[in-house]
Amino acid sequence: GAVVSQHPSWVICKSGTSVKIECRSLDFQATTMFWYRQFPKQSLMLMATSNEGSKATYEQGVEKDKFLINHASLTLSTLTVTSAHPEDSSFYICSAMNTEAFFGQGTRLTVV
Amino acid sequence: RKEVEQDPGPFNVPEGATVAFNCTYSNSASQSFFWYRQDCRKEPKLLMSVYSSGNEDGRFTAQLNRASQYISLLIRDSKLSDSATYLCVVWGAAGNKLTFGGGTRVLVKP
């Protein structure tokens, strides 16, 4: 089946630094990818929809200048958490639709 | 009211027993419905799609009730490996995107 690969799977960074997360669709082209955030014991919350070749669409309450999304090709979307703070520590998951929604393995971000 | 709601559980289930739980959605225009399974610290994985006619996959049965706006999942002959969080996922509950329920935690015990 279709596979979505996300990297890195976990990262620890210092407060104030930026972190880039990559999401790749390995055997299909994805014009649209989705970025989610999941806090402990909560469900996935959609942060933004990443559109190939155009600007991402952000959900209400998500700062577009803090969570930079780039979807430069049909197989790659990146999420950059800029000036990360401890409250940004979370599980970030990307997803792409093919015949169903396929999810990356997730990135556990810890900001110290 | 949340767009997709689930009983968070946990449902403590003896091994071999049957467990069932529902998920309600608020938007009658919602188009597609799915059950995903998520293990701790892992990404969600599709368990099954849900159709109006109901569908079964081994020990798992899913049903959709459009009139009452809920979907259900039933697990028969529960295995220890069925312990997980089951996510109700709806396409079209809030525009052209997937909306996730909060998840129902199931714990199968020997």
PDB file of C-alpha atoms in Angstrom:
ATOM      1  CA  GLY A   1       0.000   0.000   0.000  1.00  0.00           C
ATOM      2  CA  ALA A   2       0.883   3.634  -0.199  1.00  0.00           C
ATOM      3  CA  VAL A   3       3.440   4.834   2.295  1.00  0.00           C
ATOM      4  CA  VAL A   4       4.076   8.208   3.825  1.00  0.00           C
ATOM      5  CA  SER A   5       7.460   8.704   5.415  1.00  0.00           C
ATOM      6  CA  GLN A   6       8.102  11.348   8.046  1.00  0.00           C
ATOM      7  CA  HIS A   7      11.467  12.427   9.385  1.00  0.00           C
ATOM      8  CA  PRO A   8      12.768  12.817  12.015  1.00  0.00           C
ATOM      9  CA  SER A   9      10.810  10.512  14.294  1.00  0.00           C
ATOM     10  CA  TRP A  10      11.897  12.437  17.351  1.00  0.00           C
ATOM     11  CA  VAL A  11      13.832  15.603  18.049  1.00  0.00           C
ATOM     12  CA  ILE A  12      14.920  17.529  21.102  1.00  0.00           C
ATOM     13  CA  CYS A  13      15.788  21.168  20.610  1.00  0.00           C
ATOM     14  CA  LYS A  14      16.575  24.209  22.680  1.00  0.00           C
ATOM     15  CA  SER A  15      14.004  26.904  23.175  1.00  0.00           C
ATOM     16  CA  GLY A  16      14.279  29.568  20.492  1.00  0.00           C
ATOM     17  CA  THR A  17      15.640  27.318  17.770  1.00  0.00           C
ATOM     18  CA  SER A  18      13.817  26.114  14.666  1.00  0.00           C
ATOM     19  CA  VAL A  19      12.989  22.547  13.715  1.00  0.00           C
ATOM     20  CA  LYS A  20      12.150  21.212  10.260  1.00  0.00           C
ATOM     21  CA  ILE A  21      10.015  18.108   9.788  1.00  0.00           C
ATOM     22  CA  GLU A  22       9.783  16.373   6.423  1.00  0.00           C
ATOM     23  CA  CYS A  23       6.878  14.392   5.052  1.00  0.00           C
ATOM     24  CA  ARG A  24       7.256  12.340   1.880  1.00  0.00           C
ATOM     25  CA  SER A  25       4.787  10.275  -0.093  1.00  0.00           C
ATOM     26  CA  LEU A  26       6.892   7.369  -1.295  1.00  0.00           C
ATOM     27  CA  ASP A  27       4.898   5.758  -4.056  1.00  0.00           C
ATOM     28  CA  PHE A  28       2.222   8.227  -5.008  1.00  0.00           C
ATOM     29  CA  GLN A  29       1.946  11.916  -5.745  1.00  0.00           C
ATOM     30  CA  ALA A  30       0.165  14.067  -3.225  1.00  0.00           C
ATOM     31  CA  THR A  31      -1.023  17.497  -4.269  1.00  0.00           C
ATOM     32  CA  THR A  32      -2.373  17.932  -0.768  1.00  0.00           C
ATOM     33  CA  MET A  33      -0.876  16.919   2.532  1.00  0.00           C
ATOM     34  CA  PHE A  34      -2.141  17.579   6.024  1.00  0.00           C
ATOM     35  CA  TRP A  35      -0.256  18.446   9.192  1.00  0.00           C
ATOM     36  CA  TYR A  36      -1.665  17.476  12.572  1.00  0.00           C
ATOM     37  CA  ARG A  37      -0.603  17.985  16.145  1.00  0.00           C
ATOM     38  CA  GLN A  38      -1.488  15.651  18.967  1.00  0.00           C
ATOM     39  CA  PHE A  39      -1.018  16.479  22.635  1.00  0.00           C
ATOM     40  CA  PRO A  40      -0.968  13.687  25.228  1.00  0.00           C
ATOM     41  CA  LYS A  41      -4.314  11.945  25.673  1.00  0.00           C
ATOM     42  CA  GLN A  42      -5.906  14.129  23.029  1.00  0.00           C
ATOM     43  CA  SER A  43      -6.921  13.507  19.459  1.00  0.00           C
ATOM     44  CA  LEU A  44      -5.256  14.720  16.309  1.00  0.00           C
ATOM     45  CA  MET A  45      -5.907  18.362  15.593  1.00  0.00           C
ATOM     46  CA  LEU A  46      -5.489  19.612  12.052  1.00  0.00           C
ATOM     47  CA  MET A  47      -3.006  22.455  11.902  1.00  0.00           C
ATOM     48  CA  ALA A  48      -2.876  23.162   8.204  1.00  0.00           C
ATOM     49  CA  THR A  49      -3.443  21.839   4.720  1.00  0.00           C
ATOM     50  CA  SER A  50      -0.361  21.882   2.564  1.00  0.00           C
ATOM     51  CA  ASN A  51      -0.973  22.523  -1.139  1.00  0.00           C
ATOM     52  CA  GLU A  52       1.661  21.762  -3.754  1.00  0.00           C
ATOM     53  CA  GLY A  53       2.779  24.920  -5.494  1.00  0.00           C
ATOM     54  CA  SER A  54       0.663  27.287  -3.441  1.00  0.00           C
ATOM     55  CA  LYS A  55       0.258  28.621   0.065  1.00  0.00           C
ATOM     56  CA  ALA A  56      -0.843  26.396   2.875  1.00  0.00           C
ATOM     57  CA  THR A  57      -4.242  26.804   4.439  1.00  0.00           C
ATOM     58  CA  TYR A  58      -4.051  27.170   8.202  1.00  0.00           C
ATOM     59  CA  GLU A  59      -6.701  26.273  10.727  1.00  0.00           C
ATOM     60  CA  GLN A  60      -8.024  28.913  13.043  1.00  0.00           C
ATOM     61  CA  GLY A  61      -5.644  29.628  15.889  1.00  0.00           C
ATOM     62  CA  VAL A  62      -2.555  28.245  14.158  1.00  0.00           C
ATOM     63  CA  GLU A  63       0.129  30.874  13.589  1.00  0.00           C
ATOM     64  CA  LYS A  64       1.296  30.694   9.999  1.00  0.00           C
ATOM     65  CA  ASP A  65       4.469  32.638  10.762  1.00  0.00           C
ATOM     66  CA  LYS A  66       5.417  30.175  13.463  1.00  0.00           C
ATOM     67  CA  PHE A  67       4.567  26.982  11.600  1.00  0.00           C
ATOM     68  CA  LEU A  68       6.017  27.416   8.137  1.00  0.00           C
ATOM     69  CA  ILE A  69       4.829  24.940   5.542  1.00  0.00           C
ATOM     70  CA  ASN A  70       6.448  24.360   2.195  1.00  0.00           C
ATOM     71  CA  HIS A  71       5.094  21.933  -0.396  1.00  0.00           C
ATOM     72  CA  ALA A  72       7.587  22.335  -3.216  1.00  0.00           C
ATOM     73  CA  SER A  73       6.986  19.025  -4.959  1.00  0.00           C
ATOM     74  CA  LEU A  74       4.274  16.419  -5.337  1.00  0.00           C
ATOM     75  CA  THR A  75       6.037  14.107  -2.915  1.00  0.00           C
ATOM     76  CA  LEU A  76       7.425  16.398  -0.235  1.00  0.00           C
ATOM     77  CA  SER A  77       5.959  18.766   2.317  1.00  0.00           C
ATOM     78  CA  THR A  78       7.917  20.318   5.164  1.00  0.00           C
ATOM     79  CA  LEU A  79       6.794  21.863   8.422  1.00  0.00           C
ATOM     80  CA  THR A  80       9.198  24.202  10.180  1.00  0.00           C
ATOM     81  CA  VAL A  81       8.507  25.125  13.771  1.00  0.00           C
ATOM     82  CA  THR A  82      10.228  28.472  14.167  1.00  0.00           C
ATOM     83  CA  SER A  83      11.487  29.839  17.467  1.00  0.00           C
ATOM     84  CA  ALA A  84      10.228  26.759  19.260  1.00  0.00           C
ATOM     85  CA  HIS A  85       9.120  27.013  22.860  1.00  0.00           C
ATOM     86  CA  PRO A  86       8.342  24.312  25.422  1.00  0.00           C
ATOM     87  CA  GLU A  87       4.607  24.662  24.744  1.00  0.00           C
ATOM     88  CA  ASP A  88       5.292  23.553  21.161  1.00  0.00           C
ATOM     89  CA  SER A  89       6.390  20.160  22.461  1.00  0.00           C
ATOM     90  CA  SER A  90       3.985  17.714  20.898  1.00  0.00           C
ATOM     91  CA  PHE A  91       3.540  14.841  18.466  1.00  0.00           C
ATOM     92  CA  TYR A  92       3.365  16.153  14.901  1.00  0.00           C
ATOM     93  CA  ILE A  93       1.936  13.887  12.197  1.00  0.00           C
ATOM     94  CA  CYS A  94       1.572  14.406   8.487  1.00  0.00           C
ATOM     95  CA  SER A  95      -0.940  12.742   6.225  1.00  0.00           C
ATOM     96  CA  ALA A  96      -1.599  12.377   2.524  1.00  0.00           C
ATOM     97  CA  MET A  97      -4.693  11.087   0.800  1.00  0.00           C
ATOM     98  CA  ASN A  98      -4.589   8.370  -1.816  1.00  0.00           C
ATOM     99  CA  THR A  99      -7.305   5.752  -1.696  1.00  0.00           C
ATOM    100  CA  GLU A 100      -7.359   6.432   2.020  1.00  0.00           C
ATOM    101  CA  ALA A 101      -5.541   8.693   4.419  1.00  0.00           C
ATOM    102  CA  PHE A 102      -1.994   7.518   5.033  1.00  0.00           C
ATOM    103  CA  PHE A 103      -0.052   8.889   7.941  1.00  0.00           C
ATOM    104  CA  GLY A 104       3.610   9.444   8.518  1.00  0.00           C
ATOM    105  CA  GLN A 105       5.198   7.844  11.527  1.00  0.00           C
ATOM    106  CA  GLY A 106       4.979  11.079  13.472  1.00  0.00           C
ATOM    107  CA  THR A 107       7.612  13.334  14.981  1.00  0.00           C
ATOM    108  CA  ARG A 108       7.860  13.723  18.700  1.00  0.00           C
ATOM    109  CA  LEU A 109       9.192  17.206  19.371  1.00  0.00           C
ATOM    110  CA  THR A 110      10.516  18.131  22.783  1.00  0.00           C
ATOM    111  CA  VAL A 111      11.594  21.703  23.341  1.00  0.00           C
ATOM    112  CA  VAL A 112      13.773  22.249  26.399  1.00  0.00           C
TER     113      VAL A 112
ATOM    114  CA  ARG B   1     -20.849  20.772  20.306  1.00  0.00           C
ATOM    115  CA  LYS B   2     -17.838  19.005  18.831  1.00  0.00           C
ATOM    116  CA  GLU B   3     -18.045  17.940  15.202  1.00  0.00           C
ATOM    117  CA  VAL B   4     -17.102  14.350  16.004  1.00  0.00           C
ATOM    118  CA  GLU B   5     -17.548  12.935  19.495  1.00  0.00           C
ATOM    119  CA  GLN B   6     -16.529   9.687  21.110  1.00  0.00           C
ATOM    120  CA  ASP B   7     -16.696   8.163  24.573  1.00  0.00           C
ATOM    121  CA  PRO B   8     -13.055   8.334  25.689  1.00  0.00           C
ATOM    122  CA  GLY B   9     -13.344   5.154  27.792  1.00  0.00           C
ATOM    123  CA  PRO B  10     -11.361   3.265  28.783  1.00  0.00           C
ATOM    124  CA  PHE B  11     -13.399   0.198  28.021  1.00  0.00           C
ATOM    125  CA  ASN B  12     -11.929  -2.617  30.090  1.00  0.00           C
ATOM    126  CA  VAL B  13     -12.721  -5.819  28.220  1.00  0.00           C
ATOM    127  CA  PRO B  14     -12.030  -9.405  29.283  1.00  0.00           C
ATOM    128  CA  GLU B  15     -10.182 -11.374  26.656  1.00  0.00           C
ATOM    129  CA  GLY B  16     -12.670 -13.148  24.419  1.00  0.00           C
ATOM    130  CA  ALA B  17     -15.522 -10.773  25.173  1.00  0.00           C
ATOM    131  CA  THR B  18     -17.348  -8.430  22.816  1.00  0.00           C
ATOM    132  CA  VAL B  19     -17.102  -4.667  23.019  1.00  0.00           C
ATOM    133  CA  ALA B  20     -18.947  -2.012  21.070  1.00  0.00           C
ATOM    134  CA  PHE B  21     -18.846   1.749  21.046  1.00  0.00           C
ATOM    135  CA  ASN B  22     -20.235   4.609  19.022  1.00  0.00           C
ATOM    136  CA  CYS B  23     -19.195   7.894  17.536  1.00  0.00           C
ATOM    137  CA  THR B  24     -21.563  10.763  16.795  1.00  0.00           C
ATOM    138  CA  TYR B  25     -21.103  13.482  14.201  1.00  0.00           C
ATOM    139  CA  SER B  26     -22.885  16.812  14.015  1.00  0.00           C
ATOM    140  CA  ASN B  27     -22.844  17.651  10.311  1.00  0.00           C
ATOM    141  CA  SER B  28     -25.458  15.737   8.366  1.00  0.00           C
ATOM    142  CA  ALA B  29     -23.561  16.534   5.157  1.00  0.00           C
ATOM    143  CA  SER B  30     -20.575  14.453   6.261  1.00  0.00           C
ATOM    144  CA  GLN B  31     -19.571  12.198   3.427  1.00  0.00           C
ATOM    145  CA  SER B  32     -17.258   9.384   4.460  1.00  0.00           C
ATOM    146  CA  PHE B  33     -16.567   7.598   7.690  1.00  0.00           C
ATOM    147  CA  PHE B  34     -13.667   5.556   8.960  1.00  0.00           C
ATOM    148  CA  TRP B  35     -12.360   3.801  12.014  1.00  0.00           C
ATOM    149  CA  TYR B  36      -8.640   4.173  12.635  1.00  0.00           C
ATOM    150  CA  ARG B  37      -6.596   2.458  15.274  1.00  0.00           C
ATOM    151  CA  GLN B  38      -3.804   4.244  17.096  1.00  0.00           C
ATOM    152  CA  ASP B  39      -1.325   2.546  19.358  1.00  0.00           C
ATOM    153  CA  CYS B  40       0.509   4.558  21.966  1.00  0.00           C
ATOM    154  CA  ARG B  41       3.037   6.953  20.430  1.00  0.00           C
ATOM    155  CA  LYS B  42       2.353   5.666  16.939  1.00  0.00           C
ATOM    156  CA  GLU B  43       0.581   7.028  13.905  1.00  0.00           C
ATOM    157  CA  PRO B  44      -3.079   6.119  13.221  1.00  0.00           C
ATOM    158  CA  LYS B  45      -3.720   3.230  10.876  1.00  0.00           C
ATOM    159  CA  LEU B  46      -6.892   2.520   8.953  1.00  0.00           C
ATOM    160  CA  LEU B  47      -8.952  -0.233  10.501  1.00  0.00           C
ATOM    161  CA  MET B  48     -11.931  -0.048   8.189  1.00  0.00           C
ATOM    162  CA  SER B  49     -14.174   2.244   6.219  1.00  0.00           C
ATOM    163  CA  VAL B  50     -17.804   2.438   7.276  1.00  0.00           C
ATOM    164  CA  TYR B  51     -20.680   2.028   4.854  1.00  0.00           C
ATOM    165  CA  SER B  52     -24.403   2.540   5.232  1.00  0.00           C
ATOM    166  CA  SER B  53     -25.023  -1.134   4.623  1.00  0.00           C
ATOM    167  CA  GLY B  54     -22.623  -2.059   7.398  1.00  0.00           C
ATOM    168  CA  ASN B  55     -19.437  -3.952   6.856  1.00  0.00           C
ATOM    169  CA  GLU B  56     -17.502  -6.666   8.565  1.00  0.00           C
ATOM    170  CA  ASP B  57     -13.840  -7.536   8.564  1.00  0.00           C
ATOM    171  CA  GLY B  58     -13.080 -10.593  10.595  1.00  0.00           C
ATOM    172  CA  ARG B  59     -13.900  -9.858  14.211  1.00  0.00           C
ATOM    173  CA  PHE B  60     -14.679  -6.216  13.488  1.00  0.00           C
ATOM    174  CA  THR B  61     -18.072  -4.892  12.414  1.00  0.00           C
ATOM    175  CA  ALA B  62     -18.766  -1.271  11.574  1.00  0.00           C
ATOM    176  CA  GLN B  63     -22.105   0.367  10.951  1.00  0.00           C
ATOM    177  CA  LEU B  64     -23.335   3.777   9.916  1.00  0.00           C
ATOM    178  CA  ASN B  65     -26.658   5.265  10.965  1.00  0.00           C
ATOM    179  CA  ARG B  66     -27.183   8.438   8.947  1.00  0.00           C
ATOM    180  CA  ALA B  67     -30.604   9.164  10.454  1.00  0.00           C
ATOM    181  CA  SER B  68     -29.178   9.333  13.962  1.00  0.00           C
ATOM    182  CA  GLN B  69     -25.754  10.526  12.800  1.00  0.00           C
ATOM    183  CA  TYR B  70     -23.545   7.973  14.417  1.00  0.00           C
ATOM    184  CA  ILE B  71     -21.210   5.173  13.496  1.00  0.00           C
ATOM    185  CA  SER B  72     -20.378   2.151  15.568  1.00  0.00           C
ATOM    186  CA  LEU B  73     -17.599  -0.370  15.928  1.00  0.00           C
ATOM    187  CA  LEU B  74     -18.018  -3.821  17.420  1.00  0.00           C
ATOM    188  CA  ILE B  75     -15.133  -6.104  18.266  1.00  0.00           C
ATOM    189  CA  ARG B  76     -15.895  -9.776  18.855  1.00  0.00           C
ATOM    190  CA  ASP B  77     -13.693 -12.321  20.603  1.00  0.00           C
ATOM    191  CA  SER B  78     -11.376  -9.565  21.844  1.00  0.00           C
ATOM    192  CA  LYS B  79      -7.649 -10.251  21.781  1.00  0.00           C
ATOM    193  CA  LEU B  80      -5.003  -8.684  23.977  1.00  0.00           C
ATOM    194  CA  SER B  81      -3.594  -7.128  20.813  1.00  0.00           C
ATOM    195  CA  ASP B  82      -6.844  -5.229  20.286  1.00  0.00           C
ATOM    196  CA  SER B  83      -5.844  -2.890  23.121  1.00  0.00           C
ATOM    197  CA  ALA B  84      -5.498   0.510  21.489  1.00  0.00           C
ATOM    198  CA  THR B  85      -7.264   3.797  20.933  1.00  0.00           C
ATOM    199  CA  TYR B  86      -9.895   3.684  18.231  1.00  0.00           C
ATOM    200  CA  LEU B  87     -10.371   6.908  16.348  1.00  0.00           C
ATOM    201  CA  CYS B  88     -13.583   7.822  14.584  1.00  0.00           C
ATOM    202  CA  VAL B  89     -12.704   9.822  11.492  1.00  0.00           C
ATOM    203  CA  VAL B  90     -15.133  11.721   9.311  1.00  0.00           C
ATOM    204  CA  TRP B  91     -14.554  13.316   5.943  1.00  0.00           C
ATOM    205  CA  GLY B  92     -16.681  16.371   5.342  1.00  0.00           C
ATOM    206  CA  ALA B  93     -17.691  17.058   8.937  1.00  0.00           C
ATOM    207  CA  ALA B  94     -16.085  20.496   8.675  1.00  0.00           C
ATOM    208  CA  GLY B  95     -15.243  21.153   5.049  1.00  0.00           C
ATOM    209  CA  ASN B  96     -13.016  19.093   2.766  1.00  0.00           C
ATOM    210  CA  LYS B  97     -10.837  17.531   5.408  1.00  0.00           C
ATOM    211  CA  LEU B  98     -10.731  14.736   7.906  1.00  0.00           C
ATOM    212  CA  THR B  99     -12.042  15.435  11.377  1.00  0.00           C
ATOM    213  CA  PHE B 100     -10.976  13.145  14.192  1.00  0.00           C
ATOM    214  CA  GLY B 101     -12.930  12.157  17.241  1.00  0.00           C
ATOM    215  CA  GLY B 102     -11.135  12.173  20.555  1.00  0.00           C
ATOM    216  CA  GLY B 103     -10.676   8.431  20.442  1.00  0.00           C
ATOM    217  CA  THR B 104     -12.025   5.544  22.498  1.00  0.00           C
ATOM    218  CA  ARG B 105      -9.486   3.663  24.532  1.00  0.00           C
ATOM    219  CA  VAL B 106      -9.935  -0.099  24.731  1.00  0.00           C
ATOM    220  CA  LEU B 107      -7.996  -2.261  27.186  1.00  0.00           C
ATOM    221  CA  VAL B 108      -8.301  -6.012  26.743  1.00  0.00           C
ATOM    222  CA  LYS B 109      -7.225  -7.934  29.820  1.00  0.00           C
ATOM    223  CA  PRO B 110      -6.517 -11.630  30.347  1.00  0.00           C
TER     224      PRO B 110
END
